[in-house]
């Protein structure tokens, strides 16, 4: 099959041009791979601001071509990656470079690569490997008006999520050669049902014994999308409860699932089954750096806050986290996105996650039991300082997780995931109806104006709130947060008006004691 299609002139040189893409942040930018093959001393040069992986493509491309039964032209081969000013990183350039060499040396028809983008890594033996960011690349290829995209077979389903694009999923360069030559048809997409998925059975709330109050807090937080702090002694089940949160959240909507898939693919996750089907649950260790948490790096990469987008970010042992890392979370928590600027480049990463945090009430963890607590007053003060501040201001629900009694541990579970999830879904449906016009998903995301407009109170509820405010139990800032949580509690009960009881429960879910109006009077 050598040199059948165009015979390269020994003087003029033959140019082949293939479109591929380079990941920048979560976006993908078009890159033209231009290959010039001409007479001269044999050489293989890649120009165009490639990083180390791109420069190393030379070796992989040469090996893959030779080991796939193709000729590696003994001429002067120059590969140019355009635009020249864009820094190119990653190994996705291997396959388009190899195909451009094949087209420029007449080993595949130039027309077969003119309307398709190509994106993939090569092994020395000619296997095609998937690259991170395939979905973002497929979407960009569709936007650029290309007809098709060639990727590794393991990434074909992911690429197909972009829709309206012919996806050519191949295992080897030799197979791709036959397809481009027209000797072999484009293989059908793998069946998503048989595609491998790591099957992790989600943990069930029924594993947690006792803890009725804490489970209720978890339910309220999930129902309204509220940030949650679990506070309690070691071994009381805080981590257990947090890990059960994704299981009671509503399933991902399709556009959310696409966004989650795009993010995790760029971050390098294996997504054999195509679409992500679970809400993310991220639990970074407390030694994480600010850039690990919110994103950063010389080539801006998403952090844990973005990997938790549409899911849960769990900060276990909150008081152990680096102060700077927690401070860095403020903007993403407030705005739902974070912008990372590195030199000339800015990348914007979405960060709409639910924050779940857990902490001991004091350094030794036994503050609730004065006989066991070994901490001094200054230990307590230091611990409170570490936990106070702007981050805590953004947590609507705080619950004390108490040590379960022996009876509770022996008794049947207080709740199970299926029942709690059904209640959460019903409450979310009520919110969706009320909030759809405002473009907001759940009660936690209502701003002050929406709270005033959409949270309607029974007279008793108004009185209770005024009483707690006058008593100094809540600040002006906390006022709206109480109303948001009270609204969620009313949604769980299927009520249109917020009652005094809802307000009292919302006040209790702030982790501070409250006096009801009736008792105070
Ligand atoms: N309420 C509970 N019901 C059933 N098992 C529990 C309960 N609380 C704790 N356990 C058991 O104790 C183990 C430790 O719980 P977990 O790790 O959730 O505690 P924790 O509150 O996060 O503690 P730490 O503060 O040390 O992180 C669990 O794996 C579980 O086996
Ligand atoms: Mg724990």
Tab-separated table of C-alpha atoms and ligand atoms in Angstrom, residues 238-239 314 316-317 358, ligand 2:
chain	number	residue	atom	x	y	z
A	238	UNK	CA	-19.433	11.509	60.880
A	239	UNK	CA	-17.420	10.133	57.995
A	314	UNK	CA	-16.169	16.428	51.710
A	316	UNK	CA	-13.048	15.532	56.776
A	317	UNK	CA	-11.219	16.912	59.848
A	358	UNK	CA	-16.702	17.058	59.568
B	2	LIG	MG1	-14.008	10.679	60.390
